[in-house]
């Protein structure tokens, strides 16, 4: 016997970087999933696209941290994923939550989803040195979520197209970008604080627009949010090339998702294929997806 769970990745509709300073943000689980199968075994074995190992914290830091936290238990863990790794779509949170859930059921440990989300956040903090609870919360519960309140919003019914620059957005780069914004804020508080506040206002207004399914207005505010992230210095020419390609292809709006400095952008659209083709022509890797209400799910 074995147990398989999957968990989704995430995009930010609004609010990245501002959320570090207590402003609200809106994140959305997307139906791009990591699947993990756990099976009782006589040794520890972990297999994924990154390699096949035993308890090897260098290759599989998140999965090994899960095994250490829950056991340690002798378990064989097999991972397959549609999520690009290190691209700002929450692949570490998805693999962490799916592994926690699969081992939890396989060994009858009885943890609740809330406990799994909390352990997942602790593991991301341990491995990365710092992490917001956003990614692991969204991977656990799915849906569209306002953070830090962790308030479930209405679902998005329009198309979502992600454009990956294939320029890594590693935890080190995320930490560096967060520090870069902090330095700019220290140097020019009278300029940067209003920008951060305005991003927070966009997220607050976004909650109502999600409820109204007003995708045209959501898109306009995504465009404004993108410009403000550029102003904070976390944009790149590659990200903006994909953002403008998506907009020129008729997207409601498009912006950086996550820390920036590479990684991915996201567009909302009623013509996903047209926007995806434009992103690919502009040099990105396009992923067409939808919002998912399903968080971590048994398969
Ligand atoms: N399919 C997978 N199999 C094994 N480990 C994975 C897998 N996907 C992600 N990981 C682990 O997560 C790490 C990537 O996490 P990282 O936080 O850098 O990127 P991300 O989660 O994709 O982006 P972000 O955190 O910015 O949203 C990988 O180096 C690996 O340790
Ligand atoms: C930049 C940031 O807001 C999002 C990174 O994906 C940092 C965080 O919230 O953890
Ligand atoms: Mg991560």
mmCIF file of C-alpha atoms and ligand atoms in Angstrom:
data_model
loop_
_atom_site.group_PDB
_atom_site.id
_atom_site.type_symbol
_atom_site.label_atom_id
_atom_site.label_comp_id
_atom_site.label_asym_id
_atom_site.label_seq_id
_atom_site.Cartn_x
_atom_site.Cartn_y
_atom_site.Cartn_z
ATOM 1 C CA UNK A 1 0.000 0.000 0.000
ATOM 2 C CA UNK A 2 1.044 3.645 -0.449
ATOM 3 C CA UNK A 3 -0.493 7.143 -0.101
ATOM 4 C CA UNK A 4 -0.422 9.912 -2.717
ATOM 5 C CA UNK A 5 -1.204 13.602 -2.169
ATOM 6 C CA UNK A 6 -0.837 16.600 -4.491
ATOM 7 C CA UNK A 7 -0.488 20.283 -3.624
ATOM 8 C CA UNK A 8 -0.783 23.379 -5.870
ATOM 9 C CA UNK A 9 1.616 26.183 -6.580
ATOM 10 C CA UNK A 10 0.677 29.847 -6.228
ATOM 11 C CA UNK A 11 0.787 33.277 -7.879
ATOM 12 C CA UNK A 12 0.509 36.713 -6.310
ATOM 13 C CA UNK A 13 -2.341 38.816 -7.729
ATOM 14 C CA UNK A 14 -1.230 41.806 -5.662
ATOM 15 C CA UNK A 15 0.982 42.837 -2.795
ATOM 16 C CA UNK A 16 4.324 41.109 -2.929
ATOM 17 C CA UNK A 17 7.051 43.069 -1.117
ATOM 18 C CA UNK A 18 4.432 45.379 0.457
ATOM 19 C CA UNK A 19 3.232 42.406 2.532
ATOM 20 C CA UNK A 20 6.683 42.341 4.182
ATOM 21 C CA UNK A 21 5.739 45.760 5.697
ATOM 22 C CA UNK A 22 2.313 44.641 6.930
ATOM 23 C CA UNK A 23 0.275 45.613 3.894
ATOM 24 C CA UNK A 24 -2.309 43.105 2.628
ATOM 25 C CA UNK A 25 -1.605 40.908 -0.387
ATOM 26 C CA UNK A 26 -3.731 38.539 -2.478
ATOM 27 C CA UNK A 27 -2.332 35.144 -3.461
ATOM 28 C CA UNK A 28 -4.033 32.488 -5.578
ATOM 29 C CA UNK A 29 -3.499 28.734 -5.785
ATOM 30 C CA UNK A 30 -3.075 27.579 -9.384
ATOM 31 C CA UNK A 31 -3.744 24.112 -10.764
ATOM 32 C CA UNK A 32 -0.081 23.300 -11.363
ATOM 33 C CA UNK A 33 0.678 20.545 -8.891
ATOM 34 C CA UNK A 34 3.370 18.549 -7.155
ATOM 35 C CA UNK A 35 2.461 14.926 -6.429
ATOM 36 C CA UNK A 36 4.068 12.913 -3.630
ATOM 37 C CA UNK A 37 3.657 9.201 -2.928
ATOM 38 C CA UNK A 38 4.743 7.931 0.493
ATOM 39 C CA UNK A 39 5.136 4.244 1.346
ATOM 40 C CA UNK A 40 6.281 2.511 4.529
ATOM 41 C CA UNK A 41 9.732 1.076 3.862
ATOM 42 C CA UNK A 42 12.715 -0.473 5.633
ATOM 43 C CA UNK A 43 14.938 2.485 4.701
ATOM 44 C CA UNK A 44 14.556 6.180 3.762
ATOM 45 C CA UNK A 45 14.514 6.701 -0.016
ATOM 46 C CA UNK A 46 13.556 9.937 -1.832
ATOM 47 C CA UNK A 47 13.218 10.165 -5.604
ATOM 48 C CA UNK A 48 12.452 13.298 -7.633
ATOM 49 C CA UNK A 49 13.650 15.132 -10.752
ATOM 50 C CA UNK A 50 16.507 16.381 -8.557
ATOM 51 C CA UNK A 51 17.802 12.868 -7.954
ATOM 52 C CA UNK A 52 17.353 9.685 -5.919
ATOM 53 C CA UNK A 53 18.792 9.893 -2.419
ATOM 54 C CA UNK A 54 18.502 8.755 1.143
ATOM 55 C CA UNK A 55 18.159 11.375 3.894
ATOM 56 C CA UNK A 56 20.214 13.911 1.931
ATOM 57 C CA UNK A 57 19.574 17.476 3.168
ATOM 58 C CA UNK A 58 21.686 18.937 0.340
ATOM 59 C CA UNK A 59 19.586 17.539 -2.514
ATOM 60 C CA UNK A 60 16.201 17.302 -0.720
ATOM 61 C CA UNK A 61 16.275 19.815 2.177
ATOM 62 C CA UNK A 62 12.486 20.272 2.361
ATOM 63 C CA UNK A 63 11.555 16.583 2.076
ATOM 64 C CA UNK A 64 14.247 15.555 4.587
ATOM 65 C CA UNK A 65 13.034 18.265 6.983
ATOM 66 C CA UNK A 66 9.519 16.810 6.716
ATOM 67 C CA UNK A 67 10.772 13.298 7.508
ATOM 68 C CA UNK A 68 12.841 14.622 10.427
ATOM 69 C CA UNK A 69 9.888 16.606 11.805
ATOM 70 C CA UNK A 70 7.353 13.750 11.531
ATOM 71 C CA UNK A 71 9.537 10.891 12.572
ATOM 72 C CA UNK A 72 12.053 10.160 11.589
ATOM 73 C CA UNK A 73 10.155 7.399 9.802
ATOM 74 C CA UNK A 74 11.457 4.787 7.363
ATOM 75 C CA UNK A 75 9.613 5.900 4.239
ATOM 76 C CA UNK A 76 9.999 5.798 0.476
ATOM 77 C CA UNK A 77 8.986 9.155 -1.053
ATOM 78 C CA UNK A 78 8.379 9.509 -4.785
ATOM 79 C CA UNK A 79 7.860 13.036 -6.185
ATOM 80 C CA UNK A 80 6.610 14.240 -9.568
ATOM 81 C CA UNK A 81 5.833 17.877 -10.304
ATOM 82 C CA UNK A 82 4.446 20.209 -12.988
ATOM 83 C CA UNK A 83 5.851 23.230 -11.094
ATOM 84 C CA UNK A 84 9.062 24.818 -12.359
ATOM 85 C CA UNK A 85 11.570 24.796 -9.521
ATOM 86 C CA UNK A 86 12.942 28.081 -8.173
ATOM 87 C CA UNK A 87 10.673 30.250 -10.331
ATOM 88 C CA UNK A 88 8.559 31.954 -7.692
ATOM 89 C CA UNK A 89 5.511 29.670 -8.042
ATOM 90 C CA UNK A 90 5.839 28.053 -4.627
ATOM 91 C CA UNK A 91 7.356 24.703 -5.637
ATOM 92 C CA UNK A 92 9.083 24.323 -2.259
ATOM 93 C CA UNK A 93 5.820 24.848 -0.382
ATOM 94 C CA UNK A 94 3.954 22.432 -2.671
ATOM 95 C CA UNK A 95 6.491 19.628 -2.203
ATOM 96 C CA UNK A 96 6.651 20.269 1.550
ATOM 97 C CA UNK A 97 2.872 20.222 2.071
ATOM 98 C CA UNK A 98 2.265 17.241 -0.221
ATOM 99 C CA UNK A 99 5.013 15.250 1.547
ATOM 100 C CA UNK A 100 3.667 16.161 5.003
ATOM 101 C CA UNK A 101 0.151 15.099 3.974
ATOM 102 C CA UNK A 102 1.201 11.804 2.364
ATOM 103 C CA UNK A 103 3.343 10.682 5.321
ATOM 104 C CA UNK A 104 0.660 11.890 7.775
ATOM 105 C CA UNK A 105 -1.903 9.482 6.247
ATOM 106 C CA UNK A 106 0.505 6.650 5.351
ATOM 107 C CA UNK A 107 1.645 6.421 8.988
ATOM 108 C CA UNK A 108 -1.722 7.380 10.562
ATOM 109 C CA UNK A 109 -0.249 10.389 12.407
ATOM 110 C CA UNK A 110 -3.567 12.247 12.617
ATOM 111 C CA UNK A 111 -2.401 15.822 12.008
ATOM 112 C CA UNK A 112 -5.007 18.377 10.860
ATOM 113 C CA UNK A 113 -4.621 20.537 7.726
ATOM 114 C CA UNK A 114 -4.001 23.540 10.004
ATOM 115 C CA UNK A 115 -1.180 21.647 11.743
ATOM 116 C CA UNK A 116 0.307 20.578 8.396
ATOM 117 C CA UNK A 117 0.245 24.209 7.182
ATOM 118 C CA UNK A 118 1.975 25.341 10.382
ATOM 119 C CA UNK A 119 4.650 22.640 10.137
ATOM 120 C CA UNK A 120 5.148 23.474 6.466
ATOM 121 C CA UNK A 121 5.787 27.127 7.304
ATOM 122 C CA UNK A 122 8.252 26.132 10.064
ATOM 123 C CA UNK A 123 10.088 23.919 7.548
ATOM 124 C CA UNK A 124 10.299 26.721 4.953
ATOM 125 C CA UNK A 125 11.632 29.061 7.650
ATOM 126 C CA UNK A 126 14.210 26.455 8.737
ATOM 127 C CA UNK A 127 15.423 25.688 5.204
ATOM 128 C CA UNK A 128 15.359 29.258 3.859
ATOM 129 C CA UNK A 129 16.151 31.196 7.028
ATOM 130 C CA UNK A 130 12.995 33.284 6.563
ATOM 131 C CA UNK A 131 9.631 32.774 4.843
ATOM 132 C CA UNK A 132 6.141 34.209 4.989
ATOM 133 C CA UNK A 133 3.323 31.711 5.691
ATOM 134 C CA UNK A 134 1.736 32.570 2.326
ATOM 135 C CA UNK A 135 3.035 29.776 0.134
ATOM 136 C CA UNK A 136 2.442 26.899 2.554
ATOM 137 C CA UNK A 137 -0.996 28.255 3.545
ATOM 138 C CA UNK A 138 -2.117 28.539 -0.092
ATOM 139 C CA UNK A 139 -0.679 25.113 -0.972
ATOM 140 C CA UNK A 140 -2.603 23.599 1.958
ATOM 141 C CA UNK A 141 -5.985 25.314 1.593
ATOM 142 C CA UNK A 142 -6.059 26.407 -2.068
ATOM 143 C CA UNK A 143 -8.272 29.185 -3.401
ATOM 144 C CA UNK A 144 -7.752 32.945 -3.508
ATOM 145 C CA UNK A 145 -6.462 34.214 -0.174
ATOM 146 C CA UNK A 146 -5.881 37.620 1.382
ATOM 147 C CA UNK A 147 -2.752 37.561 3.525
ATOM 148 C CA UNK A 148 -1.679 38.020 6.261
ATOM 149 C CA UNK A 149 -5.333 37.733 7.394
ATOM 150 C CA UNK A 150 -5.545 34.324 5.609
ATOM 151 C CA UNK A 151 -9.049 35.264 4.522
ATOM 152 C CA UNK A 152 -10.569 33.113 1.754
ATOM 153 C CA UNK A 153 -11.875 35.270 -1.115
ATOM 154 C CA UNK A 154 -14.111 34.368 -4.061
ATOM 155 C CA UNK A 155 -12.649 32.303 -6.877
ATOM 156 C CA UNK A 156 -11.149 33.674 -10.091
ATOM 157 C CA UNK A 157 -12.978 32.267 -13.132
ATOM 158 C CA UNK A 158 -10.861 33.787 -15.877
ATOM 159 C CA UNK A 159 -7.810 32.315 -17.607
ATOM 160 C CA UNK A 160 -4.407 32.655 -15.954
ATOM 161 C CA UNK A 161 -1.216 32.582 -18.006
ATOM 162 C CA UNK A 162 2.163 32.421 -16.292
ATOM 163 C CA UNK A 163 5.283 33.476 -18.187
ATOM 164 C CA UNK A 164 8.578 32.094 -16.896
ATOM 165 C CA UNK A 165 11.732 34.047 -17.757
ATOM 166 C CA UNK A 166 13.734 30.955 -16.787
ATOM 167 C CA UNK A 167 16.012 33.265 -14.840
ATOM 168 C CA UNK A 168 16.065 31.689 -11.387
ATOM 169 C CA UNK A 169 14.296 33.313 -8.470
ATOM 170 C CA UNK A 170 16.160 31.437 -5.734
ATOM 171 C CA UNK A 171 15.587 31.984 -1.987
ATOM 172 C CA UNK A 172 18.936 33.816 -1.893
ATOM 173 C CA UNK A 173 17.752 36.122 -4.661
ATOM 174 C CA UNK A 174 14.404 36.636 -2.892
ATOM 175 C CA UNK A 175 16.206 37.581 0.313
ATOM 176 C CA UNK A 176 18.515 39.946 -1.633
ATOM 177 C CA UNK A 177 15.583 41.674 -3.326
ATOM 178 C CA UNK A 178 13.767 42.079 0.004
ATOM 179 C CA UNK A 179 16.953 43.621 1.451
ATOM 180 C CA UNK A 180 17.340 45.872 -1.614
ATOM 181 C CA UNK A 181 13.837 47.267 -1.097
ATOM 182 C CA UNK A 182 14.553 47.757 2.612
ATOM 183 C CA UNK A 183 17.689 49.800 1.817
ATOM 184 C CA UNK A 184 15.807 51.959 -0.712
ATOM 185 C CA UNK A 185 13.091 52.513 1.918
ATOM 186 C CA UNK A 186 15.677 53.542 4.510
ATOM 187 C CA UNK A 187 17.286 55.982 2.052
ATOM 188 C CA UNK A 188 14.006 57.548 0.818
ATOM 189 C CA UNK A 189 11.193 56.742 3.281
ATOM 190 C CA UNK A 190 9.092 59.684 2.117
ATOM 191 C CA UNK A 191 9.091 58.211 -1.410
ATOM 192 C CA UNK A 192 9.037 54.455 -0.798
ATOM 193 C CA UNK A 193 6.518 54.276 2.055
ATOM 194 C CA UNK A 194 3.726 55.816 -0.077
ATOM 195 C CA UNK A 195 4.521 53.286 -2.840
ATOM 196 C CA UNK A 196 4.224 50.402 -0.358
ATOM 197 C CA UNK A 197 0.988 51.885 1.033
ATOM 198 C CA UNK A 198 -0.392 52.251 -2.494
ATOM 199 C CA UNK A 199 0.339 48.578 -3.266
ATOM 200 C CA UNK A 200 -1.585 47.749 -0.084
ATOM 201 C CA UNK A 201 -4.496 49.906 -1.276
ATOM 202 C CA UNK A 202 -4.490 48.046 -4.589
ATOM 203 C CA UNK A 203 -4.717 44.706 -2.749
ATOM 204 C CA UNK A 204 -7.592 46.012 -0.604
ATOM 205 C CA UNK A 205 -9.466 47.184 -3.718
ATOM 206 C CA UNK A 206 -8.592 43.895 -5.450
ATOM 207 C CA UNK A 207 -10.586 41.918 -2.870
ATOM 208 C CA UNK A 208 -13.803 43.680 -3.946
ATOM 209 C CA UNK A 209 -12.991 43.321 -7.653
ATOM 210 C CA UNK A 210 -12.384 39.557 -7.238
ATOM 211 C CA UNK A 211 -15.821 39.310 -5.571
ATOM 212 C CA UNK A 212 -17.408 41.264 -8.453
ATOM 213 C CA UNK A 213 -15.439 39.212 -11.048
ATOM 214 C CA UNK A 214 -14.473 42.548 -12.589
ATOM 215 C CA UNK A 215 -11.462 41.210 -14.480
ATOM 216 C CA UNK A 216 -10.957 44.348 -16.576
ATOM 217 C CA UNK A 217 -10.481 46.454 -13.438
ATOM 218 C CA UNK A 218 -8.389 43.720 -11.758
ATOM 219 C CA UNK A 219 -6.137 43.800 -14.813
ATOM 220 C CA UNK A 220 -5.726 47.573 -14.715
ATOM 221 C CA UNK A 221 -4.700 47.403 -11.061
ATOM 222 C CA UNK A 222 -2.284 44.546 -11.819
ATOM 223 C CA UNK A 223 -0.664 46.851 -14.370
ATOM 224 C CA UNK A 224 -0.362 49.616 -11.764
ATOM 225 C CA UNK A 225 1.058 47.113 -9.240
ATOM 226 C CA UNK A 226 3.651 46.018 -11.810
ATOM 227 C CA UNK A 227 4.734 49.615 -12.341
ATOM 228 C CA UNK A 228 5.121 50.091 -8.578
ATOM 229 C CA UNK A 229 7.230 46.910 -8.308
ATOM 230 C CA UNK A 230 9.400 48.316 -11.078
ATOM 231 C CA UNK A 231 9.660 51.525 -9.022
ATOM 232 C CA UNK A 232 10.851 49.418 -6.042
ATOM 233 C CA UNK A 233 13.613 48.060 -8.292
ATOM 234 C CA UNK A 234 12.607 44.396 -8.496
ATOM 235 C CA UNK A 235 11.679 44.291 -12.175
ATOM 236 C CA UNK A 236 13.868 43.108 -15.045
ATOM 237 C CA UNK A 237 13.824 43.710 -18.774
ATOM 238 C CA UNK A 238 12.896 40.069 -19.353
ATOM 239 C CA UNK A 239 9.921 40.240 -16.972
ATOM 240 C CA UNK A 240 8.664 43.468 -18.509
ATOM 241 C CA UNK A 241 9.055 42.103 -22.041
ATOM 242 C CA UNK A 242 6.693 39.247 -21.125
ATOM 243 C CA UNK A 243 4.318 41.589 -19.277
ATOM 244 C CA UNK A 244 3.984 43.923 -22.269
ATOM 245 C CA UNK A 245 3.683 41.008 -24.686
ATOM 246 C CA UNK A 246 0.754 39.688 -22.632
ATOM 247 C CA UNK A 247 -0.920 43.091 -22.444
ATOM 248 C CA UNK A 248 -0.468 43.727 -26.177
ATOM 249 C CA UNK A 249 -2.075 40.340 -26.813
ATOM 250 C CA UNK A 250 -5.184 41.562 -25.032
ATOM 251 C CA UNK A 251 -4.701 40.361 -21.456
ATOM 252 C CA UNK A 252 -6.841 42.132 -18.844
ATOM 253 C CA UNK A 253 -3.542 42.890 -17.093
ATOM 254 C CA UNK A 254 -0.120 41.441 -16.330
ATOM 255 C CA UNK A 255 2.517 41.858 -13.621
ATOM 256 C CA UNK A 256 5.471 40.286 -11.845
ATOM 257 C CA UNK A 257 4.429 37.475 -9.488
ATOM 258 C CA UNK A 258 6.643 36.905 -6.421
ATOM 259 C CA UNK A 259 9.921 38.557 -5.499
ATOM 260 C CA UNK A 260 10.886 39.605 -9.039
ATOM 261 C CA UNK A 261 14.490 39.806 -10.219
ATOM 262 C CA UNK A 262 13.667 36.988 -12.662
ATOM 263 C CA UNK A 263 11.221 34.141 -12.192
ATOM 264 C CA UNK A 264 7.691 34.632 -13.453
ATOM 265 C CA UNK A 265 5.022 37.111 -14.441
ATOM 266 C CA UNK A 266 1.299 36.426 -14.497
ATOM 267 C CA UNK A 267 -1.554 37.610 -16.743
ATOM 268 C CA UNK A 268 -5.334 37.375 -16.434
ATOM 269 C CA UNK A 269 -7.097 36.847 -19.746
ATOM 270 C CA UNK A 270 -10.145 35.506 -21.551
ATOM 271 C CA UNK A 271 -7.851 34.411 -24.423
ATOM 272 C CA UNK A 272 -5.173 32.264 -22.754
ATOM 273 C CA UNK A 273 -3.832 30.679 -25.944
ATOM 274 C CA UNK A 274 -3.320 34.083 -27.616
ATOM 275 C CA UNK A 275 -1.547 35.478 -24.534
ATOM 276 C CA UNK A 276 0.556 32.324 -24.112
ATOM 277 C CA UNK A 277 1.710 32.495 -27.747
ATOM 278 C CA UNK A 278 2.672 36.157 -27.296
ATOM 279 C CA UNK A 279 4.673 35.333 -24.148
ATOM 280 C CA UNK A 280 6.501 32.527 -25.970
ATOM 281 C CA UNK A 281 7.286 34.844 -28.907
ATOM 282 C CA UNK A 282 8.738 37.296 -26.389
ATOM 283 C CA UNK A 283 11.130 34.623 -25.097
ATOM 284 C CA UNK A 284 9.244 33.257 -22.095
ATOM 285 C CA UNK A 285 7.938 29.807 -21.234
ATOM 286 C CA UNK A 286 4.146 30.089 -20.968
ATOM 287 C CA UNK A 287 1.965 27.980 -18.668
ATOM 288 C CA UNK A 288 -1.825 28.235 -19.101
ATOM 289 C CA UNK A 289 -3.665 27.412 -15.904
ATOM 290 C CA UNK A 290 -6.647 28.342 -13.713
ATOM 291 C CA UNK A 291 -7.177 29.184 -10.081
ATOM 292 C CA UNK A 292 -7.919 26.102 -7.978
ATOM 293 C CA UNK A 293 -10.056 25.899 -4.875
ATOM 294 C CA UNK A 294 -8.388 22.563 -4.093
ATOM 295 C CA UNK A 295 -5.400 22.784 -1.796
ATOM 296 C CA UNK A 296 -3.609 19.620 -0.727
ATOM 297 C CA UNK A 297 -5.649 16.684 -2.074
ATOM 298 C CA UNK A 298 -5.433 12.873 -1.765
ATOM 299 C CA UNK A 299 -5.078 11.306 -5.219
HETATM 300 N N1 LIG B 1 9.608 18.560 -7.502
HETATM 301 C C1 LIG B 1 10.484 18.748 -6.503
HETATM 302 N N2 LIG B 1 11.169 17.687 -6.004
HETATM 303 C C2 LIG B 1 12.058 17.868 -4.988
HETATM 304 N N3 LIG B 1 12.335 19.060 -4.405
HETATM 305 C C3 LIG B 1 11.683 20.139 -4.886
HETATM 306 C C4 LIG B 1 10.730 20.049 -5.945
HETATM 307 N N4 LIG B 1 10.252 21.310 -6.206
HETATM 308 C C5 LIG B 1 10.887 22.139 -5.351
HETATM 309 N N5 LIG B 1 11.740 21.448 -4.571
HETATM 310 C C6 LIG B 1 12.597 22.011 -3.511
HETATM 311 O O1 LIG B 1 12.321 23.408 -3.399
HETATM 312 C C7 LIG B 1 13.478 24.158 -3.825
HETATM 313 C C8 LIG B 1 13.020 25.378 -4.622
HETATM 314 O O2 LIG B 1 12.417 26.215 -3.668
HETATM 315 P P1 LIG B 1 12.483 27.818 -3.831
HETATM 316 O O3 LIG B 1 11.782 28.388 -2.659
HETATM 317 O O4 LIG B 1 13.862 28.210 -4.142
HETATM 318 O O5 LIG B 1 11.687 28.101 -5.172
HETATM 319 P P2 LIG B 1 10.121 28.152 -5.355
HETATM 320 O O6 LIG B 1 9.441 27.645 -4.120
HETATM 321 O O7 LIG B 1 9.828 27.464 -6.613
HETATM 322 O O8 LIG B 1 9.846 29.717 -5.517
HETATM 323 P P3 LIG B 1 9.219 30.759 -4.434
HETATM 324 O O9 LIG B 1 9.549 30.233 -3.082
HETATM 325 O O10 LIG B 1 9.948 32.051 -4.725
HETATM 326 O O11 LIG B 1 7.767 30.807 -4.727
HETATM 327 C C9 LIG B 1 14.287 23.211 -4.680
HETATM 328 O O12 LIG B 1 15.662 23.601 -4.664
HETATM 329 C C10 LIG B 1 14.065 21.898 -3.955
HETATM 330 O O13 LIG B 1 14.881 21.812 -2.796
HETATM 331 C C1 LIG B 2 8.717 39.318 -1.753
HETATM 332 C C2 LIG B 2 7.669 38.515 -1.021
HETATM 333 O O1 LIG B 2 6.578 39.365 -0.656
HETATM 334 C C3 LIG B 2 7.089 37.422 -1.895
HETATM 335 C C4 LIG B 2 8.137 36.465 -2.415
HETATM 336 O O2 LIG B 2 7.534 35.408 -3.166
HETATM 337 C C5 LIG B 2 8.340 37.950 0.232
HETATM 338 C C6 LIG B 2 7.321 37.263 1.155
HETATM 339 O O3 LIG B 2 6.179 37.717 1.230
HETATM 340 O O4 LIG B 2 7.739 36.267 1.769
HETATM 341 MG MG1 LIG B 3 9.716 28.462 -2.211
#
